[in-house]
Amino acid sequence: MLKKWWHNTIGYQIYPKSFQDTNGDGIGDIRGVIRHLDDLQDLGINVIWLCPIYKSPMVDHGYDISDYDRIDPMFGTNEEMEELILEADKRGIKILMDLVVNHTSDQHEWFQKAMADPDSEYADYYIIKEGDGNNPPNNWRSIFGGSAWEKIGDTNKYYLHLFTKGQPDLNWENPKLREIIYDMVNRWLDMGLGGFRIDAISHLKKNFAYVNQPADGPDGLASAWDYFRNAKGLNVFLNELNEKTFKPHNALTIGEVDDVRPEELGEFIGDDGYFSTIFDFCHTQFHVKDKEWKDRPLEMIRELRERLFAKQDYAKGHGLMCNFTDNHDTSRSVERFIPEAYISFYSESLLASVNFFLRGIVFLYQGQEIGMRDYQKKSINEFLDLATFNNYNGYLLKGMTEEEALEKVNNECREHSRTPMQWNDRKNAGFTEGTPWFEVNPNYRRINYETQKKDENSLLSYYKKMIALRKREDLEEAFIYGDTIPRYEDQDGIIAYERRYEGKRILAIHNCNAREIRLPLGDEIGEILLNNYEKLNVGDGNVVLSGFQSVITKLI
Ligand code: BGC
């Protein structure tokens, strides 16, 4: 594997709307990110990914872009963006933007022109098809619920939107449009960006061989994932995008790509892959409150372990995966993986560490480093996201009561991760002087950055220690490139692995049980690199781990 500049990435995702407001409008902004660059440097990260801040009507919180070249005034100006790139650079931090090119906003000039004149060249920038009699062209269900087609005025034509109807899908079959997109990507990269996180990229290619399928839900529609995710021919677009933009800039690119067939992983993340690495969600989709896992936390841990190790195995020999647990589309990992009664510093630091020392690069999501939690709502009206409402209505359609549907969205909805960042215990958690666009979680008096910064035993301090360890000069390469060898797979509730690299051996053991566990030790423990308890009990060829103890140690 060729060595690349970004291989030592410890990334940090920012949801700008909720990070730090500096002008009192209740919405986070670029100045707010600049204000906290020193804090982020102090944490030890070296890459920031910003969720979209381009001009947008915000139907999907910025994932509906109406002008790719302008920063939305709610976040600041293009000049401030340049300042952020420069200021971050001074601190050894590269900035990634979000690249959303599967779709635009319906307010984008191209779409407006396409609607105004269906015979103009702009109509071919989008996917527009004749209806099937009085029905849409087919019965695809949009990812956010409802038909994926929207009728155009009083014509019998429809445009495709895999997400909300405010996000019409772009027609990647159009070579002219592709060139326009590449030019735009290059303009941003020329400005000094480190690269991009690339949104919904597995959907660029659509396979219209699909004719109506039997409905698979009470809405009369059918899921058609196979026809618009990783569809045959997607590689042509991804390859061209890479060759014409990312590759000449030596950019760090992280594709949001799920369900890549293991045998194709090399095409995605290999030395010559379409992307540097990918965010794959297969290990994040657990919830201790789900029917499936409730009362079976150990089975859930076993399944998690299998998925993590399988991924390590697939990626070996190809490239590096991105190790993460949280982002703006998930609820908080603490809530997903740890039963309520067991949430404590020990379980939280253990959870943080499980992913952290695997082979690959690391990404954190804002607030994860201080253990921010989900904010349960009492009414559906307290939520703001279209996806939440669509899910809620879908549950009602399936026959759930309002209480049941609310409980379900309260458990799983992505908005939980979007509450404002909790900086201190003062007004609005220090996020804004104005009225926050989304309610601050009232637990901010207890859980906040400032308090944890002063406490060397806090979760924040533990994250700093983990990052410092991954960057330790004599171990950095072992953590990035070393092989991952699962250990203690016969033990319930244990996620343990060894990292081996050029004669070095490091053992990471995580006891996900609430109770003490005794493990036979076949090796001699060397330097203890990190331990979330004060002591490690070793003796008589055994190691005894307390509930939720996690230890990273050298092996002799
Ligand atoms: C983004 C979501 C967004 C969707 C549509 C996703 O992958 O992460 O937040 O709603 O794409 O752009």
Coordinates of C-alpha atoms and ligand atoms in Angstrom, one line a residue:
M1 CA 0.0 0.0 0.0
L2 CA 1.4 3.4 -0.9
K3 CA 1.8 5.8 2.0
K4 CA -0.4 9.0 1.7
W5 CA -0.3 12.3 3.6
W6 CA -3.8 11.7 5.1
H7 CA -3.1 8.2 6.6
N8 CA -2.6 9.7 10.0
T9 CA -6.0 11.4 10.0
I10 CA -7.7 12.0 13.3
G11 CA -10.7 13.7 11.9
Y12 CA -13.5 15.7 13.5
Q13 CA -16.9 16.3 11.9
I14 CA -18.6 19.6 12.5
Y15 CA -22.3 20.2 12.0
P16 CA -21.9 24.0 11.5
K17 CA -25.4 24.9 12.3
S18 CA -25.0 23.6 15.8
F19 CA -21.3 24.2 16.6
Q20 CA -20.9 27.8 17.7
D21 CA -22.9 30.9 16.9
T22 CA -21.0 34.2 17.0
N23 CA -23.5 36.7 15.7
G24 CA -26.5 36.0 17.9
D25 CA -28.8 34.7 15.2
G26 CA -29.0 31.3 17.0
I27 CA -27.3 29.5 14.1
G28 CA -23.7 28.3 14.2
D29 CA -21.3 30.0 11.7
I30 CA -17.8 29.9 10.2
R31 CA -16.5 32.4 12.7
G32 CA -17.6 30.0 15.4
V33 CA -15.5 27.2 13.9
I34 CA -12.5 29.6 13.7
R35 CA -13.1 30.5 17.4
H36 CA -12.6 26.9 18.4
L37 CA -9.7 26.0 16.2
D38 CA -7.4 26.2 19.2
D39 CA -9.6 23.8 21.2
L40 CA -9.6 21.4 18.3
Q41 CA -5.9 21.6 18.0
D42 CA -5.6 20.9 21.7
L43 CA -7.8 17.8 21.3
G44 CA -5.2 16.6 18.7
I45 CA -7.3 16.3 15.6
N46 CA -5.7 17.2 12.2
V47 CA -8.7 17.1 9.8
I48 CA -12.1 18.8 10.0
W49 CA -15.1 17.8 7.9
L50 CA -17.8 20.5 7.7
C51 CA -21.3 19.5 6.8
P52 CA -22.7 21.6 3.9
I53 CA -22.5 25.4 4.3
Y54 CA -23.2 26.3 0.7
K55 CA -26.2 28.4 -0.2
S56 CA -29.3 26.5 0.5
P57 CA -33.0 26.8 1.3
M58 CA -32.3 24.3 4.1
V59 CA -35.1 21.8 3.4
D60 CA -32.6 19.1 4.3
H61 CA -30.3 21.3 6.4
G62 CA -27.9 22.2 3.7
Y63 CA -27.9 18.9 1.8
D64 CA -30.1 20.8 -0.8
I65 CA -27.7 23.2 -2.5
S66 CA -28.9 26.1 -4.5
D67 CA -25.4 27.5 -5.4
Y68 CA -22.3 25.4 -5.2
D69 CA -20.0 28.4 -5.4
R70 CA -21.4 30.5 -2.5
I71 CA -21.4 30.1 1.2
D72 CA -24.9 30.6 2.7
P73 CA -25.0 34.0 4.5
M74 CA -26.4 32.2 7.6
F75 CA -22.9 30.7 7.9
G76 CA -20.8 33.6 6.7
T77 CA -19.0 34.5 3.5
N78 CA -16.6 33.0 1.0
E79 CA -13.9 35.2 2.4
E80 CA -14.5 33.8 5.9
M81 CA -14.2 30.3 4.4
E82 CA -10.8 31.2 3.0
E83 CA -9.8 32.5 6.4
L84 CA -10.9 29.3 8.0
I85 CA -8.8 27.2 5.6
L86 CA -5.8 29.4 6.3
E87 CA -6.2 29.6 10.1
A88 CA -6.7 25.8 10.3
D89 CA -3.7 25.3 8.1
K90 CA -1.6 27.3 10.6
R91 CA -2.6 24.7 13.2
G92 CA -1.8 21.7 11.0
I93 CA -5.5 21.1 10.3
K94 CA -6.9 20.4 6.9
I95 CA -10.5 21.3 6.1
L96 CA -12.9 19.0 4.1
M97 CA -16.2 20.2 2.8
D98 CA -19.2 18.1 2.0
L99 CA -19.7 17.4 -1.7
V100 CA -23.4 16.9 -2.5
V101 CA -23.7 16.1 -6.2
N102 CA -26.3 13.4 -6.4
H103 CA -28.9 16.1 -6.3
T104 CA -29.3 19.9 -6.0
S105 CA -32.0 22.0 -4.3
D106 CA -35.1 22.6 -6.3
Q107 CA -34.2 26.3 -5.9
H108 CA -30.9 25.8 -7.9
E109 CA -30.9 28.0 -11.0
W110 CA -30.5 24.9 -13.2
F111 CA -33.7 23.3 -11.8
Q112 CA -35.6 26.6 -12.0
K113 CA -34.6 26.9 -15.7
A114 CA -35.4 23.3 -16.3
M115 CA -38.9 23.8 -14.9
A116 CA -39.4 27.0 -16.8
D117 CA -38.6 25.4 -20.1
P118 CA -38.7 21.6 -20.3
D119 CA -37.1 21.8 -23.7
S120 CA -34.1 23.7 -22.5
E121 CA -30.7 22.0 -22.0
Y122 CA -31.2 22.3 -18.2
A123 CA -34.0 19.7 -18.3
D124 CA -31.3 17.2 -19.2
Y125 CA -29.4 18.1 -16.0
Y126 CA -32.1 16.3 -14.1
I127 CA -33.9 13.0 -14.4
I128 CA -37.3 13.7 -16.0
K129 CA -39.6 11.0 -17.3
E130 CA -43.1 10.5 -18.7
G131 CA -45.7 9.2 -16.3
D132 CA -47.1 5.7 -16.6
G133 CA -50.6 6.6 -17.5
N134 CA -51.8 8.7 -14.6
N135 CA -49.1 7.3 -12.3
P136 CA -45.4 8.1 -11.8
P137 CA -42.9 6.4 -14.1
N138 CA -42.4 3.6 -11.6
N139 CA -43.2 2.8 -7.9
W140 CA -39.8 3.6 -6.4
R141 CA -40.0 4.8 -2.8
S142 CA -37.9 7.7 -1.9
I143 CA -35.3 7.1 0.8
F144 CA -37.1 9.6 2.9
G145 CA -40.5 8.1 2.3
G146 CA -43.3 8.7 -0.3
S147 CA -42.9 8.4 -4.1
A148 CA -39.5 9.2 -5.5
W149 CA -41.2 11.1 -8.3
E150 CA -42.8 14.5 -8.3
K151 CA -45.2 15.6 -11.0
I152 CA -44.2 18.7 -13.0
G153 CA -47.1 21.2 -13.1
D154 CA -49.9 20.1 -15.4
T155 CA -47.7 18.0 -17.7
N156 CA -47.5 14.2 -17.5
K157 CA -43.8 14.4 -16.7
Y158 CA -42.2 13.7 -13.4
Y159 CA -38.7 14.4 -11.9
L160 CA -36.9 12.0 -9.7
H161 CA -35.9 12.8 -6.1
L162 CA -34.3 10.0 -4.1
F163 CA -34.5 12.2 -1.0
T164 CA -37.0 15.0 -0.4
K165 CA -38.9 16.6 -3.3
G166 CA -36.8 19.7 -2.7
Q167 CA -33.7 17.6 -3.8
P168 CA -34.1 16.7 -7.5
D169 CA -31.5 14.1 -8.6
L170 CA -28.9 15.2 -11.1
N171 CA -28.6 13.3 -14.4
W172 CA -25.0 12.0 -14.3
E173 CA -25.5 10.5 -17.8
N174 CA -25.2 14.0 -19.1
P175 CA -21.4 14.6 -20.0
K176 CA -21.7 18.3 -20.0
L177 CA -23.2 18.4 -16.5
R178 CA -20.4 16.1 -15.3
E179 CA -17.8 18.6 -16.6
I180 CA -19.5 21.5 -14.9
I181 CA -19.5 19.6 -11.6
Y182 CA -15.8 18.7 -12.0
D183 CA -14.9 22.4 -12.6
M184 CA -16.8 23.3 -9.5
V185 CA -15.0 20.7 -7.4
N186 CA -11.7 21.9 -8.7
R187 CA -12.4 25.5 -7.9
W188 CA -12.9 24.5 -4.2
L189 CA -9.8 22.3 -4.2
D190 CA -7.7 25.1 -5.7
M191 CA -8.7 27.2 -2.8
G192 CA -6.7 25.0 -0.5
L193 CA -9.3 22.5 0.8
G194 CA -7.9 19.2 2.0
G195 CA -10.6 17.3 0.2
F196 CA -14.3 16.3 0.6
R197 CA -16.7 14.0 2.3
I198 CA -18.8 12.9 -0.5
D199 CA -22.5 12.6 0.1
A200 CA -24.9 9.9 -1.1
I201 CA -22.4 9.0 -3.8
S202 CA -23.5 5.4 -4.4
H203 CA -26.7 6.7 -5.9
L204 CA -25.3 8.5 -8.9
K205 CA -26.1 5.7 -11.2
K206 CA -29.8 4.7 -11.7
N207 CA -30.9 1.6 -13.4
F208 CA -34.2 2.2 -15.1
A209 CA -34.7 -1.5 -16.1
Y210 CA -36.9 -1.4 -13.0
V211 CA -40.6 -1.7 -13.7
N212 CA -43.2 -1.7 -11.0
Q213 CA -42.7 -4.3 -8.3
P214 CA -45.2 -5.6 -5.9
A215 CA -45.7 -3.0 -3.1
D216 CA -43.6 -3.8 0.0
G217 CA -45.4 -1.4 2.3
P218 CA -48.9 0.0 3.0
D219 CA -48.0 3.1 0.9
G220 CA -48.2 1.0 -2.2
L221 CA -44.6 1.7 -3.1
A222 CA -41.5 -0.5 -3.3
S223 CA -37.9 -0.1 -2.2
A224 CA -35.6 -0.3 -5.1
W225 CA -32.2 -0.1 -3.5
D226 CA -30.7 -2.5 -6.1
Y227 CA -31.6 -0.1 -8.9
F228 CA -30.2 3.1 -7.4
R229 CA -27.4 2.0 -5.0
N230 CA -24.0 0.8 -6.3
A231 CA -25.8 0.1 -9.6
K232 CA -23.9 -1.3 -12.5
G233 CA -22.0 1.5 -14.3
L234 CA -21.5 3.6 -11.1
N235 CA -17.7 2.9 -11.4
V236 CA -17.5 4.9 -14.7
F237 CA -18.7 8.1 -13.0
L238 CA -16.7 7.6 -9.8
N239 CA -13.5 6.9 -11.7
E240 CA -14.0 10.0 -13.9
L241 CA -14.7 12.2 -10.9
N242 CA -11.5 11.0 -9.2
E243 CA -9.3 11.3 -12.3
K244 CA -10.5 14.8 -13.1
T245 CA -10.6 16.3 -9.6
F246 CA -9.5 14.5 -6.5
K247 CA -6.4 12.7 -7.9
P248 CA -4.6 15.7 -9.4
H249 CA -5.1 17.5 -6.1
N250 CA -4.0 14.6 -4.0
A251 CA -7.1 15.2 -1.9
L252 CA -8.5 13.2 1.1
T253 CA -11.9 12.0 0.0
I254 CA -14.3 10.0 2.1
G255 CA -17.2 8.5 0.3
E256 CA -20.5 7.9 2.0
V257 CA -20.7 4.3 0.7
D258 CA -22.6 1.4 2.2
D259 CA -22.8 -2.2 1.2
V260 CA -19.8 -2.3 -1.1
R261 CA -19.2 -6.0 -2.1
P262 CA -16.0 -7.0 -0.3
E263 CA -14.4 -8.1 -3.5
E264 CA -14.9 -4.6 -4.9
L265 CA -13.5 -2.7 -1.9
G266 CA -10.2 -2.3 -3.6
E267 CA -11.8 -0.4 -6.4
F268 CA -13.2 2.1 -3.9
I269 CA -10.3 2.5 -1.4
G270 CA -7.3 0.9 -3.0
D271 CA -4.1 2.8 -4.0
D272 CA -5.9 3.8 -7.2
G273 CA -9.4 3.8 -5.7
Y274 CA -12.2 6.2 -6.4
F275 CA -11.9 7.5 -2.9
S276 CA -9.2 7.6 -0.2
T277 CA -11.5 5.8 2.2
I278 CA -15.2 5.3 3.0
F279 CA -17.8 5.8 5.7
D280 CA -19.6 2.4 5.9
F281 CA -22.3 2.2 8.4
C282 CA -22.7 -1.5 8.9
H283 CA -21.3 -1.5 12.4
T284 CA -23.3 1.6 13.6
Q285 CA -26.8 0.2 13.0
F286 CA -27.4 -1.2 16.5
H287 CA -29.6 0.1 19.2
V288 CA -29.9 -1.4 22.7
K289 CA -33.5 -0.3 22.8
D290 CA -34.4 -2.1 19.6
K291 CA -36.7 -5.0 19.9
E292 CA -34.0 -7.2 18.4
W293 CA -31.3 -6.4 21.0
K294 CA -33.3 -5.3 24.0
D295 CA -32.4 -7.8 26.8
R296 CA -29.7 -9.3 24.5
P297 CA -26.8 -6.8 24.9
L298 CA -24.2 -9.5 24.8
E299 CA -25.5 -10.9 21.5
M300 CA -25.4 -7.3 20.2
I301 CA -21.8 -7.0 21.2
R302 CA -21.0 -10.3 19.5
E303 CA -22.6 -9.2 16.3
L304 CA -20.9 -5.8 16.5
R305 CA -17.5 -7.6 17.0
E306 CA -18.1 -9.8 13.9
R307 CA -18.9 -6.8 11.7
L308 CA -15.9 -4.8 12.9
F309 CA -13.5 -7.7 12.4
A310 CA -15.1 -8.6 9.0
K311 CA -14.5 -5.1 7.8
Q312 CA -10.9 -5.1 9.0
D313 CA -10.4 -8.3 7.1
Y314 CA -11.9 -7.1 3.9
A315 CA -9.9 -3.9 3.9
K316 CA -6.6 -5.6 4.6
G317 CA -4.6 -5.6 1.4
H318 CA -6.8 -2.9 -0.1
G319 CA -6.6 0.3 1.9
L320 CA -7.8 2.0 5.1
M321 CA -11.4 2.1 6.4
C322 CA -12.7 5.1 8.3
N323 CA -13.3 4.2 12.0
F324 CA -16.3 6.1 13.4
T325 CA -19.4 5.6 15.5
D326 CA -21.2 8.9 15.3
N327 CA -22.3 11.4 12.7
H328 CA -25.1 13.9 11.9
D329 CA -27.3 11.1 10.6
T330 CA -27.2 8.9 13.7
S331 CA -28.4 9.2 17.3
R332 CA -25.5 9.4 19.8
S333 CA -23.5 6.2 20.0
V334 CA -23.6 6.2 23.8
E335 CA -27.3 5.7 23.6
R336 CA -27.1 3.1 20.9
F337 CA -24.6 0.8 22.4
I338 CA -24.8 1.2 26.2
P339 CA -27.9 0.3 28.2
E340 CA -29.1 3.3 30.1
A341 CA -28.4 1.9 33.6
Y342 CA -24.7 1.3 32.6
I343 CA -23.8 4.7 31.1
S344 CA -20.8 6.0 33.0
F345 CA -17.3 7.2 32.4
Y346 CA -16.1 3.6 32.2
S347 CA -18.6 2.4 29.6
E348 CA -18.3 5.6 27.6
S349 CA -14.5 5.5 27.4
L350 CA -14.6 1.8 26.6
L351 CA -17.0 2.5 23.7
A352 CA -14.7 5.3 22.5
S353 CA -11.7 3.0 22.4
V354 CA -13.3 0.0 20.7
N355 CA -13.1 1.6 17.3
F356 CA -10.3 3.9 17.9
F357 CA -7.4 1.5 17.7
L358 CA -8.5 -0.5 14.7
R359 CA -6.6 -0.3 11.5
G360 CA -7.7 2.7 9.5
I361 CA -8.2 6.4 10.1
V362 CA -10.4 7.8 12.8
F363 CA -13.3 10.3 12.7
L364 CA -15.1 11.9 15.6
Y365 CA -18.4 13.8 15.5
Q366 CA -18.8 17.0 17.5
G367 CA -19.9 16.4 21.1
Q368 CA -18.8 12.8 21.0
E369 CA -15.7 13.7 22.9
I370 CA -17.7 15.0 25.8
G371 CA -20.4 12.3 25.7
M372 CA -23.3 14.3 24.5
R373 CA -26.6 12.5 24.8
D374 CA -29.8 12.2 22.9
Y375 CA -32.6 14.6 23.9
Q376 CA -35.9 12.8 24.2
K377 CA -38.8 14.8 23.0
K378 CA -42.3 14.8 24.4
S379 CA -44.1 15.5 21.2
I380 CA -43.4 14.9 17.5
N381 CA -43.8 18.7 17.0
E382 CA -40.6 19.3 18.9
F383 CA -38.6 17.8 16.0
L384 CA -37.6 19.7 12.9
D385 CA -36.3 17.2 10.3
L386 CA -38.4 16.0 7.4
A387 CA -36.8 12.6 7.6
T388 CA -38.1 12.3 11.2
F389 CA -41.7 13.2 10.2
N390 CA -41.6 10.8 7.3
N391 CA -40.5 8.0 9.5
Y392 CA -43.1 8.9 12.1
N393 CA -45.9 8.9 9.5
G394 CA -44.6 5.6 8.1
Y395 CA -44.9 4.0 11.6
L396 CA -48.4 5.3 12.0
L397 CA -49.3 3.9 8.6
K398 CA -47.9 0.5 9.7
G399 CA -50.4 0.6 12.6
M400 CA -48.4 1.9 15.5
T401 CA -50.1 4.2 18.0
E402 CA -48.8 7.8 18.3
E403 CA -47.0 6.9 21.5
E404 CA -45.3 4.0 19.9
A405 CA -44.3 6.0 16.9
L406 CA -42.9 8.8 19.1
E407 CA -41.0 6.3 21.1
K408 CA -39.5 4.8 18.0
V409 CA -38.3 8.2 16.5
N410 CA -37.1 9.2 20.0
N411 CA -34.8 6.1 19.9
E412 CA -33.5 6.3 16.5
C413 CA -33.9 9.7 14.9
R414 CA -30.8 11.5 13.5
E415 CA -31.8 14.8 15.0
H416 CA -30.4 13.8 18.4
S417 CA -26.9 14.4 17.2
R418 CA -27.8 17.9 15.9
T419 CA -28.6 19.6 19.2
P420 CA -26.2 22.6 19.8
M421 CA -22.7 21.8 21.1
Q422 CA -22.4 22.1 24.8
W423 CA -19.5 24.4 25.5
N424 CA -20.1 25.5 29.1
D425 CA -22.8 25.6 31.8
R426 CA -23.9 29.1 31.1
K427 CA -26.8 30.4 28.9
N428 CA -27.6 28.1 26.0
A429 CA -24.5 26.0 26.9
G430 CA -22.4 28.9 25.5
F431 CA -23.6 28.0 21.9
T432 CA -25.4 31.3 21.3
E433 CA -26.4 34.6 22.9
G434 CA -29.6 34.5 20.8
T435 CA -32.4 31.9 20.5
P436 CA -30.9 28.6 19.4
W437 CA -32.4 27.2 16.1
F438 CA -32.7 23.8 17.8
E439 CA -33.2 23.4 21.5
V440 CA -30.1 22.8 23.7
N441 CA -30.2 19.6 25.7
P442 CA -30.8 20.7 29.3
N443 CA -28.2 18.3 30.5
Y444 CA -25.5 20.9 29.5
R445 CA -25.0 22.0 33.1
R446 CA -23.6 18.5 33.7
I447 CA -22.2 17.6 30.3
N448 CA -20.1 20.4 28.8
Y449 CA -16.7 21.0 27.3
E450 CA -15.4 23.6 29.8
T451 CA -16.0 21.4 32.9
Q452 CA -14.4 18.4 31.2
K453 CA -11.4 20.4 30.0
K454 CA -10.5 21.2 33.6
D455 CA -10.9 17.6 34.7
E456 CA -8.1 15.2 33.8
N457 CA -10.3 12.2 34.5
S458 CA -13.1 13.4 32.2
L459 CA -14.2 11.7 28.9
L460 CA -12.7 14.6 27.0
S461 CA -9.3 14.1 28.7
Y462 CA -9.6 10.4 27.8
Y463 CA -10.2 11.2 24.1
K464 CA -7.1 13.4 24.3
K465 CA -5.1 10.5 25.7
M466 CA -6.4 8.2 23.0
I467 CA -5.4 10.6 20.2
A468 CA -2.0 11.3 21.7
L469 CA -1.4 7.6 21.9
R470 CA -2.4 7.0 18.3
K471 CA 0.0 9.7 17.3
R472 CA 2.9 8.5 19.5
E473 CA 5.9 8.5 17.2
D474 CA 7.0 5.0 17.8
L475 CA 3.5 3.5 17.5
E476 CA 1.7 5.7 14.9
E477 CA 2.5 3.4 12.0
A478 CA 1.5 0.3 13.9
F479 CA -1.9 1.8 14.7
I480 CA -2.5 2.9 11.1
Y481 CA -1.1 0.0 9.1
G482 CA -0.7 -2.9 11.5
D483 CA -2.6 -6.1 11.0
T484 CA -5.6 -6.6 13.2
I485 CA -5.8 -10.0 14.8
P486 CA -8.9 -10.8 16.8
R487 CA -8.4 -12.2 20.3
Y488 CA -10.6 -13.9 22.9
E489 CA -13.4 -14.4 20.3
D490 CA -14.8 -17.2 22.4
Q491 CA -15.5 -14.8 25.3
D492 CA -18.8 -13.1 25.6
G493 CA -18.8 -9.4 25.8
I494 CA -15.1 -9.0 25.0
I495 CA -13.9 -7.1 22.0
A496 CA -10.2 -7.6 21.9
Y497 CA -7.6 -7.4 19.1
E498 CA -3.9 -7.3 18.6
R499 CA -2.2 -5.0 16.2
R500 CA 1.0 -6.2 14.7
Y501 CA 3.5 -4.2 12.7
E502 CA 7.2 -4.8 12.0
G503 CA 7.8 -6.8 15.2
K504 CA 5.6 -4.6 17.4
R505 CA 2.6 -6.0 19.1
I506 CA -0.1 -4.0 20.8
L507 CA -3.1 -5.6 22.5
A508 CA -6.5 -3.7 22.9
I509 CA -8.9 -5.4 25.3
H510 CA -12.4 -4.1 26.0
N511 CA -14.6 -5.8 28.5
C512 CA -18.1 -4.8 27.4
N513 CA -19.6 -6.7 30.4
A514 CA -20.8 -4.8 33.4
R515 CA -19.1 -7.5 35.6
E516 CA -15.6 -8.5 36.2
I517 CA -14.0 -11.0 33.7
R518 CA -11.0 -13.2 34.1
L519 CA -9.1 -13.9 30.9
P520 CA -6.1 -16.3 30.4
L521 CA -3.1 -14.4 29.3
G522 CA -0.8 -16.3 26.9
D523 CA 1.6 -13.3 26.5
E524 CA 3.5 -11.1 28.7
I525 CA 2.1 -7.7 29.2
G526 CA 4.6 -4.9 28.5
E527 CA 4.1 -1.2 28.8
I528 CA 0.5 -0.3 29.6
L529 CA -0.4 2.4 27.1
L530 CA -3.9 3.3 28.2
N531 CA -6.3 2.1 30.9
N532 CA -9.6 3.6 31.8
Y533 CA -9.2 2.3 35.4
E534 CA -6.4 3.1 37.7
K535 CA -5.1 -0.5 37.9
L536 CA -4.9 -3.6 35.8
N537 CA -5.0 -6.8 37.7
V538 CA -2.5 -9.3 36.2
G539 CA -1.3 -12.5 37.9
D540 CA -1.1 -16.3 37.6
G541 CA -1.2 -16.1 33.9
N542 CA -4.6 -14.3 34.0
V543 CA -5.8 -10.8 33.6
V544 CA -8.8 -9.7 35.5
L545 CA -10.8 -6.9 34.0
S546 CA -13.4 -4.8 35.9
G547 CA -16.8 -4.0 34.3
F548 CA -16.3 -1.9 31.2
Q549 CA -12.5 -1.8 31.7
S550 CA -10.5 -1.1 28.6
V551 CA -6.8 -1.5 28.3
I552 CA -4.3 -0.9 25.5
T553 CA -1.0 -2.5 26.2
K554 CA 2.2 -3.5 24.5
L555 CA 3.0 -7.2 24.4
I556 CA 6.5 -8.5 24.8
Ligands
BGC1 C1 -26.6 13.0 4.3 C2 -27.9 13.3 4.9 C3 -28.8 13.9 3.8 C4 -28.8 12.9 2.6 C5 -29.3 13.6 1.4 C6 -27.0 11.8 3.4 O1 -26.2 10.9 3.2 O2 -25.6 12.6 5.2 O3 -27.8 14.1 6.0 O4 -30.0 14.0 4.3 O5 -27.6 12.4 2.3 O6 -28.4 14.5 0.9

